[in-house]
Amino acid sequence: MKEHGEISQESLAVHAGVDSNEYLAVVPPIYQTSTFAFDSAEHGASLFSGEREGYIYSRMGNPTVRGLEKCIAALEGGYDGLACGSGMAAIHTTFATLLSGGDHLICSDAVYGPTCTLVETILSRFGVEYTMVDTSNLAAVKEAMRPNTKVVFVETPGNPTLVITDLQAVCSMAHDRGAQVVVDNTFMTPLLQQPFRWGVDVVVHSLTKFLNGHADVVGGVIILKSEQQYAPFRKTLNQLGGVLPPFESFLVHRGIKTLALRMQRHCENAAKVAEFLEQHPAVEWVRYPGLKSHPQHELACRQMTGHGGMISLGLKGGLEAGRKMMNAVKFCGLAVSLGGVESLIQHPASMTHASMGPEARQRANISDGLVRFSVGVENVNDIIADLDQAMAGCAT
Ligand code: LCS
């Protein structure tokens, strides 16, 4: 295999992290083991002291998990990765590595609900100061900066409003003041957005979504740019213990092999669904980064290489109409989560973002009438026909 730099992302998704093995199995085995035997007491001691390399105990590293970590790191153009037990575990491990009591964190206000709650209710108990801001508003980010600001956490596009933050501009502002920028790249995957290209320091993902793509695993990952940066993260993950098990790692690694195909189809389908929704008489507004009506459409075209599979919308009949629509879908599923092959619809104010509370939702522009749609890879005509029939009684 050629060096990663020469290989396209589509090919990396198929090949990266797939190491050779004893029997030259094309798909490496799942090392479903908690621990690894030593040749001798001296061998064990040398592994622990770092004199020799090798596996010791699966919380500290496992070959199946390492394969996945190397694969996603290659796709992001990073140095290495750390697979975590969930997206939230990846975010928590990142904060626990970079922040101490007395430090200040700036966080996008439009983020996955539990990310906001983690900052407001848990980090704050450990003395971390925070400001939630609309990170798409650069003046607001600048104003929020304090001498003790250590981290700017950005989710772009934001869940569920799809607001887009200019990563290059935020990085330059943060780096001027000695702060690091962490980006949650879950909605885009490395196929559609490569945050390191814009100067970002740390990338996190929920693997539960597009990367795995099959709605059968909960997982997360952190990607770092250098060995020096990687070591403290590995230590924190080892101490906190939120690692991804081997079987889940195998499934996600397998899912990633079709990532390029799936993302292409998600983008094509979502563009058609967004256009359909925009002209539907029951729909008041639609947000999709690929629509010209998206307030940051130009930034989306510059910063992202595709517009993704997520759409948010509001119906003219508000929350009641949205409920009617969600209860009427037949082909699409009514469920939280996103990024799987199947189309899913849900209501953030009462579901994924309920934990934030009404004030935080209002600040983040998450209205009660907002309905979120994760566009799957089915035949787009079937998706559109289902939405059309579900909105039949909603037009005002
Ligand atoms: N980051 C983003 C952008 C997310 O959407 C989620 C989960 C997470 C992190 C956390 O990942 P997890 O721990 O669940 O693997 N988002 C969800 C959602 O919108 N519906 O259900 C889960």
Short mmCIF file of C-alpha atoms and ligand atoms in Angstrom, two decimals:
data_model
loop_
_atom_site.label_atom_id
_atom_site.label_comp_id
_atom_site.label_asym_id
_atom_site.label_seq_id
_atom_site.Cartn_x
_atom_site.Cartn_y
_atom_site.Cartn_z
CA MET A 1 0.00 0.00 0.00
CA LYS A 2 1.22 3.50 -0.85
CA GLU A 3 1.77 6.14 1.81
CA HIS A 4 -1.49 7.67 2.97
CA GLY A 5 -0.70 11.06 1.47
CA GLU A 6 -0.90 9.65 -2.06
CA ILE A 7 -4.15 7.77 -1.63
CA SER A 8 -7.66 9.17 -2.07
CA GLN A 9 -10.09 9.17 0.83
CA GLU A 10 -12.38 6.72 -0.98
CA SER A 11 -9.54 4.18 -1.07
CA LEU A 12 -8.38 4.95 2.46
CA ALA A 13 -11.90 4.19 3.70
CA VAL A 14 -11.47 0.68 2.26
CA HIS A 15 -7.82 0.03 3.15
CA ALA A 16 -6.58 2.19 6.03
CA GLY A 17 -5.99 0.38 9.32
CA VAL A 18 -6.35 -3.06 7.73
CA ASP A 19 -3.13 -4.71 8.90
CA SER A 20 -1.77 -8.02 7.71
CA ASN A 21 -2.15 -10.98 10.06
CA GLU A 22 -0.95 -14.52 10.65
CA TYR A 23 -3.21 -16.17 8.03
CA LEU A 24 -3.31 -13.22 5.62
CA ALA A 25 -7.06 -13.00 6.19
CA VAL A 26 -8.34 -10.11 4.04
CA VAL A 27 -10.44 -9.00 7.00
CA PRO A 28 -8.31 -9.13 10.16
CA PRO A 29 -9.69 -11.10 13.12
CA ILE A 30 -11.56 -9.58 16.06
CA TYR A 31 -9.24 -9.73 19.07
CA GLN A 32 -12.06 -10.34 21.54
CA THR A 33 -9.82 -10.43 24.58
CA SER A 34 -9.45 -8.32 27.69
CA THR A 35 -5.77 -9.11 28.24
CA PHE A 36 -2.57 -10.26 26.48
CA ALA A 37 -0.06 -12.80 27.86
CA PHE A 38 3.62 -11.94 28.43
CA ASP A 39 6.48 -14.23 27.31
CA SER A 40 8.11 -13.67 30.70
CA ALA A 41 7.99 -11.45 33.74
CA GLU A 42 10.77 -9.38 32.13
CA HIS A 43 8.73 -9.02 28.93
CA GLY A 44 5.69 -7.80 30.93
CA ALA A 45 7.83 -5.29 32.82
CA SER A 46 9.37 -3.98 29.59
CA LEU A 47 5.92 -3.43 28.05
CA PHE A 48 4.79 -1.48 31.11
CA SER A 49 7.97 0.64 31.18
CA GLY A 50 7.57 1.44 27.48
CA GLU A 51 10.94 -0.15 26.62
CA ARG A 52 9.12 -2.54 24.29
CA GLU A 53 5.97 -2.10 22.25
CA GLY A 54 3.05 -4.50 22.48
CA TYR A 55 -0.42 -5.05 23.83
CA ILE A 56 -1.00 -5.42 27.57
CA TYR A 57 -4.67 -4.95 28.44
CA SER A 58 -7.56 -3.92 26.19
CA ARG A 59 -8.38 -0.69 28.03
CA MET A 60 -4.84 0.40 27.14
CA GLY A 61 -5.02 -0.77 23.52
CA ASN A 62 -6.27 -3.65 21.37
CA PRO A 63 -5.31 -4.54 17.77
CA THR A 64 -8.90 -4.49 16.45
CA VAL A 65 -9.49 -1.10 18.04
CA ARG A 66 -6.14 0.22 16.80
CA GLY A 67 -7.11 -0.70 13.23
CA LEU A 68 -10.20 1.51 13.45
CA GLU A 69 -8.28 4.35 15.13
CA LYS A 70 -5.65 4.35 12.40
CA CYS A 71 -8.31 4.27 9.69
CA ILE A 72 -10.18 7.35 10.92
CA ALA A 73 -6.93 9.21 11.64
CA ALA A 74 -5.87 8.58 8.02
CA LEU A 75 -9.23 9.84 6.73
CA GLU A 76 -8.95 13.03 8.81
CA GLY A 77 -5.31 13.55 7.83
CA GLY A 78 -4.34 13.31 11.51
CA TYR A 79 -1.55 11.55 13.38
CA ASP A 80 -3.59 8.99 15.32
CA GLY A 81 -6.96 8.38 16.95
CA LEU A 82 -8.58 7.16 20.15
CA ALA A 83 -11.77 5.13 19.88
CA CYS A 84 -14.18 5.83 22.73
CA GLY A 85 -17.30 4.12 24.05
CA SER A 86 -19.59 6.89 22.69
CA GLY A 87 -19.42 10.33 21.15
CA MET A 88 -20.07 11.76 24.62
CA ALA A 89 -17.11 9.74 26.00
CA ALA A 90 -14.91 11.25 23.25
CA ILE A 91 -16.07 14.78 24.14
CA HIS A 92 -15.67 14.21 27.88
CA THR A 93 -12.19 12.70 27.44
CA THR A 94 -11.21 15.70 25.32
CA PHE A 95 -12.42 18.22 27.90
CA ALA A 96 -10.78 16.24 30.73
CA THR A 97 -7.46 16.32 28.85
CA LEU A 98 -7.48 19.99 27.89
CA LEU A 99 -9.25 21.74 30.77
CA SER A 100 -8.62 22.23 34.51
CA GLY A 101 -10.57 24.08 37.18
CA GLY A 102 -10.24 27.84 36.59
CA ASP A 103 -9.93 27.50 32.80
CA HIS A 104 -12.53 29.00 30.50
CA LEU A 105 -14.28 27.17 27.66
CA ILE A 106 -16.19 28.73 24.76
CA CYS A 107 -18.77 26.35 23.29
CA SER A 108 -21.13 26.65 20.30
CA ASP A 109 -24.65 27.19 21.60
CA ALA A 110 -26.14 24.99 18.85
CA VAL A 111 -24.68 21.62 19.84
CA TYR A 112 -26.06 18.16 20.59
CA GLY A 113 -28.13 18.66 23.80
CA PRO A 114 -26.02 16.46 26.13
CA THR A 115 -22.81 18.28 25.05
CA CYS A 116 -24.35 21.51 26.35
CA THR A 117 -25.53 19.73 29.51
CA LEU A 118 -22.07 18.19 30.09
CA VAL A 119 -20.54 21.68 30.03
CA GLU A 120 -23.22 23.37 32.10
CA THR A 121 -23.81 20.74 34.76
CA ILE A 122 -20.65 18.61 35.04
CA LEU A 123 -17.61 20.63 33.90
CA SER A 124 -18.89 23.58 35.91
CA ARG A 125 -18.84 21.42 39.08
CA PHE A 126 -15.11 20.96 38.50
CA GLY A 127 -14.57 24.72 38.32
CA VAL A 128 -14.44 25.10 34.52
CA GLU A 129 -15.87 28.47 33.46
CA TYR A 130 -17.80 28.54 30.20
CA THR A 131 -19.58 30.76 27.70
CA MET A 132 -22.05 29.34 25.22
CA VAL A 133 -22.08 31.48 22.07
CA ASP A 134 -23.23 31.42 18.48
CA THR A 135 -19.81 30.54 17.05
CA SER A 136 -21.00 31.48 13.55
CA ASN A 137 -20.94 35.05 14.87
CA LEU A 138 -17.21 35.86 14.94
CA ALA A 139 -17.72 39.09 16.87
CA ALA A 140 -19.51 37.10 19.60
CA VAL A 141 -16.62 34.60 19.77
CA LYS A 142 -14.13 37.47 20.07
CA GLU A 143 -16.16 39.10 22.80
CA ALA A 144 -16.40 35.81 24.74
CA MET A 145 -12.60 35.36 24.82
CA ARG A 146 -10.99 35.75 28.26
CA PRO A 147 -7.34 35.57 29.33
CA ASN A 148 -8.04 32.06 30.74
CA THR A 149 -9.84 30.74 27.61
CA LYS A 150 -8.17 27.40 26.84
CA VAL A 151 -10.62 25.72 24.45
CA VAL A 152 -13.14 26.75 21.81
CA PHE A 153 -15.49 23.84 21.10
CA VAL A 154 -17.33 24.10 17.79
CA GLU A 155 -19.98 21.89 16.29
CA THR A 156 -20.41 22.71 12.60
CA PRO A 157 -22.94 22.31 11.12
CA GLY A 158 -24.65 22.61 14.50
CA ASN A 159 -27.15 20.03 15.66
CA PRO A 160 -30.02 20.60 14.89
CA THR A 161 -30.05 24.13 13.41
CA LEU A 162 -27.31 23.43 10.82
CA VAL A 163 -25.72 26.79 11.58
CA ILE A 164 -22.19 26.86 10.13
CA THR A 165 -19.06 28.22 11.83
CA ASP A 166 -16.07 29.57 9.90
CA LEU A 167 -13.34 27.26 11.21
CA GLN A 168 -10.38 29.14 9.76
CA ALA A 169 -11.53 32.42 11.31
CA VAL A 170 -12.26 30.88 14.72
CA CYS A 171 -8.88 29.08 14.73
CA SER A 172 -6.97 32.23 13.96
CA MET A 173 -8.81 34.10 16.73
CA ALA A 174 -8.30 31.28 19.27
CA HIS A 175 -4.65 30.64 18.40
CA ASP A 176 -3.81 34.35 18.73
CA ARG A 177 -4.92 34.04 22.35
CA GLY A 178 -3.27 30.68 23.04
CA ALA A 179 -6.52 28.65 23.01
CA GLN A 180 -7.11 25.38 21.15
CA VAL A 181 -10.03 24.63 18.85
CA VAL A 182 -11.93 21.34 19.08
CA VAL A 183 -14.43 20.48 16.34
CA ASP A 184 -17.24 17.96 16.48
CA ASN A 185 -17.22 16.70 12.89
CA THR A 186 -20.01 14.14 13.35
CA PHE A 187 -22.47 15.64 10.85
CA MET A 188 -19.89 15.85 8.06
CA THR A 189 -17.45 12.94 8.51
CA PRO A 190 -13.90 13.43 7.19
CA LEU A 191 -15.26 12.83 3.69
CA LEU A 192 -17.17 16.14 3.65
CA GLN A 193 -15.12 18.32 6.01
CA GLN A 194 -11.49 18.09 7.10
CA PRO A 195 -11.14 20.45 10.08
CA PHE A 196 -7.32 20.07 10.28
CA ARG A 197 -7.08 21.84 6.91
CA TRP A 198 -8.50 24.96 8.56
CA GLY A 199 -6.15 24.87 11.55
CA VAL A 200 -8.31 22.96 14.05
CA ASP A 201 -6.36 21.24 16.87
CA VAL A 202 -8.59 18.32 17.86
CA VAL A 203 -11.41 16.54 15.98
CA VAL A 204 -14.09 14.44 17.68
CA HIS A 205 -16.88 12.34 16.21
CA SER A 206 -19.79 10.29 17.36
CA LEU A 207 -19.12 7.03 15.49
CA THR A 208 -22.75 6.13 16.15
CA LYS A 209 -23.77 8.26 13.15
CA PHE A 210 -22.49 8.40 9.57
CA LEU A 211 -19.07 6.85 10.19
CA ASN A 212 -20.55 3.52 11.28
CA GLY A 213 -23.66 4.22 9.25
CA HIS A 214 -25.74 1.19 10.18
CA ALA A 215 -27.39 2.24 13.46
CA ASP A 216 -26.02 -0.80 15.32
CA VAL A 217 -23.13 0.65 17.37
CA VAL A 218 -22.67 3.46 19.89
CA GLY A 219 -19.12 4.83 19.73
CA GLY A 220 -16.91 7.89 19.46
CA VAL A 221 -13.43 8.90 18.39
CA ILE A 222 -10.85 11.64 19.02
CA ILE A 223 -8.27 12.47 16.33
CA LEU A 224 -5.01 14.28 17.11
CA LYS A 225 -2.41 15.87 14.87
CA SER A 226 0.88 14.90 16.51
CA GLU A 227 2.51 12.32 18.75
CA GLN A 228 3.14 14.98 21.41
CA GLN A 229 -0.53 15.94 21.45
CA TYR A 230 -1.68 12.30 21.36
CA ALA A 231 0.14 11.01 24.46
CA PRO A 232 -1.82 12.96 27.13
CA PHE A 233 -5.12 12.07 25.46
CA ARG A 234 -4.23 8.35 25.50
CA LYS A 235 -3.38 8.65 29.20
CA THR A 236 -6.67 10.39 30.02
CA LEU A 237 -8.71 7.82 28.09
CA ASN A 238 -6.89 5.04 29.91
CA GLN A 239 -7.68 6.66 33.27
CA LEU A 240 -11.31 7.53 32.53
CA GLY A 241 -11.81 4.16 30.88
CA GLY A 242 -14.42 5.04 28.25
CA VAL A 243 -12.92 2.85 25.51
CA LEU A 244 -14.65 1.21 22.54
CA PRO A 245 -14.73 -2.61 22.72
CA PRO A 246 -13.20 -4.79 19.95
CA PHE A 247 -16.47 -6.05 18.44
CA GLU A 248 -17.90 -2.54 18.11
CA SER A 249 -14.58 -1.39 16.60
CA PHE A 250 -14.79 -4.18 14.03
CA LEU A 251 -18.33 -3.17 13.07
CA VAL A 252 -17.46 0.52 12.69
CA HIS A 253 -14.33 -0.30 10.67
CA ARG A 254 -16.48 -2.46 8.39
CA GLY A 255 -19.07 0.33 8.10
CA ILE A 256 -16.41 2.83 7.04
CA LYS A 257 -15.51 0.75 3.98
CA THR A 258 -18.68 2.06 2.30
CA LEU A 259 -18.47 5.58 3.78
CA ALA A 260 -17.70 7.29 0.46
CA LEU A 261 -20.61 5.58 -1.31
CA ARG A 262 -23.00 6.28 1.52
CA MET A 263 -22.04 9.95 1.93
CA GLN A 264 -22.47 10.55 -1.78
CA ARG A 265 -25.97 9.08 -1.64
CA HIS A 266 -26.87 10.90 1.61
CA CYS A 267 -25.87 14.20 -0.03
CA GLU A 268 -27.75 13.52 -3.29
CA ASN A 269 -30.90 12.41 -1.47
CA ALA A 270 -30.80 15.27 1.04
CA ALA A 271 -30.43 17.87 -1.73
CA LYS A 272 -33.55 16.50 -3.46
CA VAL A 273 -35.54 16.23 -0.22
CA ALA A 274 -34.56 19.79 0.77
CA GLU A 275 -35.70 21.14 -2.63
CA PHE A 276 -38.95 19.22 -2.32
CA LEU A 277 -39.58 20.60 1.18
CA GLU A 278 -38.73 24.15 0.17
CA GLN A 279 -41.53 24.26 -2.39
CA HIS A 280 -44.11 22.40 -0.25
CA PRO A 281 -47.10 24.56 0.80
CA ALA A 282 -47.14 23.20 4.40
CA VAL A 283 -43.48 24.13 5.01
CA GLU A 284 -42.56 27.49 6.50
CA TRP A 285 -38.79 27.18 6.36
CA VAL A 286 -36.06 24.62 5.51
CA ARG A 287 -32.38 24.63 6.55
CA TYR A 288 -29.97 22.61 4.44
CA PRO A 289 -26.41 23.83 3.81
CA GLY A 290 -26.79 23.03 0.10
CA LEU A 291 -29.78 25.35 -0.37
CA LYS A 292 -29.04 28.89 -1.58
CA SER A 293 -31.48 30.06 1.10
CA HIS A 294 -29.14 28.79 3.88
CA PRO A 295 -27.68 31.96 5.45
CA GLN A 296 -24.14 30.52 5.25
CA HIS A 297 -24.45 28.69 1.94
CA GLU A 298 -21.28 30.29 0.56
CA LEU A 299 -19.25 29.35 3.64
CA ALA A 300 -20.67 25.81 3.40
CA CYS A 301 -19.43 25.57 -0.20
CA ARG A 302 -15.98 26.84 0.77
CA GLN A 303 -15.47 24.83 3.97
CA MET A 304 -17.26 21.57 3.15
CA THR A 305 -16.88 19.28 0.15
CA GLY A 306 -20.52 18.17 0.36
CA HIS A 307 -23.61 19.37 2.18
CA GLY A 308 -24.44 16.24 4.18
CA GLY A 309 -27.58 14.30 4.97
CA MET A 310 -29.22 16.44 7.67
CA ILE A 311 -32.17 18.80 7.19
CA SER A 312 -34.15 20.85 9.68
CA LEU A 313 -37.53 22.37 8.92
CA GLY A 314 -40.49 24.17 10.42
CA LEU A 315 -44.06 23.71 9.29
CA LYS A 316 -46.53 26.60 8.89
CA GLY A 317 -48.75 24.94 11.50
CA GLY A 318 -45.84 25.01 14.03
CA LEU A 319 -45.34 22.31 16.66
CA GLU A 320 -48.80 20.76 16.24
CA ALA A 321 -48.29 20.31 12.50
CA GLY A 322 -44.80 18.92 13.15
CA ARG A 323 -46.23 16.35 15.58
CA LYS A 324 -48.85 15.36 13.02
CA MET A 325 -46.16 14.90 10.40
CA MET A 326 -43.93 12.80 12.70
CA ASN A 327 -46.87 10.59 13.66
CA ALA A 328 -47.87 10.15 10.03
CA VAL A 329 -44.57 8.99 8.48
CA LYS A 330 -44.73 5.34 7.42
CA PHE A 331 -41.56 4.65 5.44
CA CYS A 332 -39.22 6.87 7.49
CA GLY A 333 -38.58 6.02 11.15
CA LEU A 334 -39.57 8.17 14.12
CA ALA A 335 -36.41 7.92 16.23
CA VAL A 336 -33.46 9.93 17.51
CA SER A 337 -29.91 9.40 16.22
CA LEU A 338 -28.92 10.09 12.64
CA GLY A 339 -26.51 9.18 9.89
CA GLY A 340 -27.68 5.60 9.39
CA VAL A 341 -28.76 4.13 6.07
CA GLU A 342 -32.40 4.53 7.13
CA SER A 343 -34.22 7.90 7.10
CA LEU A 344 -35.18 9.11 10.60
CA ILE A 345 -37.31 12.01 11.80
CA GLN A 346 -37.40 13.49 15.32
CA HIS A 347 -38.33 16.56 17.38
CA PRO A 348 -35.27 18.15 19.09
CA ALA A 349 -37.15 20.36 21.62
CA SER A 350 -38.83 17.34 23.23
CA MET A 351 -36.20 14.71 22.41
CA THR A 352 -32.46 15.19 21.62
CA HIS A 353 -32.30 18.74 23.00
CA ALA A 354 -34.85 18.43 25.81
CA SER A 355 -32.07 18.24 28.45
CA MET A 356 -30.85 21.74 27.49
CA GLY A 357 -33.96 23.44 28.85
CA PRO A 358 -36.01 26.16 27.11
CA GLU A 359 -33.57 29.05 27.71
CA ALA A 360 -30.57 27.32 26.20
CA ARG A 361 -32.70 26.16 23.27
CA GLN A 362 -33.96 29.68 22.65
CA ARG A 363 -30.40 31.06 22.75
CA ALA A 364 -29.39 28.41 20.21
CA ASN A 365 -32.36 29.15 17.96
CA ILE A 366 -33.88 25.69 18.45
CA SER A 367 -37.56 26.56 18.13
CA ASP A 368 -40.33 24.29 19.43
CA GLY A 369 -41.57 23.83 15.88
CA LEU A 370 -38.21 22.58 14.52
CA VAL A 371 -38.33 19.05 13.09
CA ARG A 372 -35.05 17.31 12.22
CA PHE A 373 -34.72 14.86 9.38
CA SER A 374 -31.80 12.49 8.78
CA VAL A 375 -31.97 11.54 5.12
CA GLY A 376 -31.08 7.89 4.50
CA VAL A 377 -29.77 6.14 1.41
CA GLU A 378 -33.10 4.66 0.28
CA ASN A 379 -34.60 5.52 -3.10
CA VAL A 380 -35.26 9.24 -2.77
CA ASN A 381 -38.69 8.98 -4.42
CA ASP A 382 -39.86 6.72 -1.59
CA ILE A 383 -38.60 9.20 1.03
CA ILE A 384 -40.29 12.14 -0.70
CA ALA A 385 -43.57 10.24 -1.19
CA ASP A 386 -43.64 9.41 2.53
CA LEU A 387 -42.98 13.01 3.61
CA ASP A 388 -45.57 14.23 1.13
CA GLN A 389 -48.29 11.95 2.49
CA ALA A 390 -47.25 12.75 6.09
CA MET A 391 -47.71 16.49 5.44
CA ALA A 392 -51.00 16.06 3.57
CA GLY A 393 -53.07 17.25 6.51
CA CYS A 394 -50.57 19.94 7.55
CA ALA A 395 -50.96 22.58 4.82
CA THR A 396 -52.61 25.74 6.11
N1 LCS B 1 -22.00 14.95 18.66
C1 LCS B 1 -23.06 15.08 17.84
C2 LCS B 1 -23.02 16.13 16.77
C3 LCS B 1 -24.16 14.26 17.99
O1 LCS B 1 -25.20 14.42 17.17
C4 LCS B 1 -24.17 13.28 19.03
C5 LCS B 1 -25.32 12.38 19.25
C6 LCS B 1 -23.05 13.20 19.86
C7 LCS B 1 -21.97 14.03 19.64
C8 LCS B 1 -22.95 12.19 20.97
O2 LCS B 1 -22.71 10.95 20.41
P1 LCS B 1 -23.12 9.55 21.15
O3 LCS B 1 -22.58 9.63 22.52
O4 LCS B 1 -24.60 9.47 21.13
O5 LCS B 1 -22.42 8.53 20.31
N2 LCS B 1 -26.47 12.80 18.61
C9 LCS B 1 -27.66 12.26 18.70
C10 LCS B 1 -28.80 12.80 18.11
O6 LCS B 1 -28.86 13.88 17.49
N3 LCS B 1 -29.82 12.00 18.29
O7 LCS B 1 -29.50 10.93 19.11
C11 LCS B 1 -28.07 11.02 19.38
#
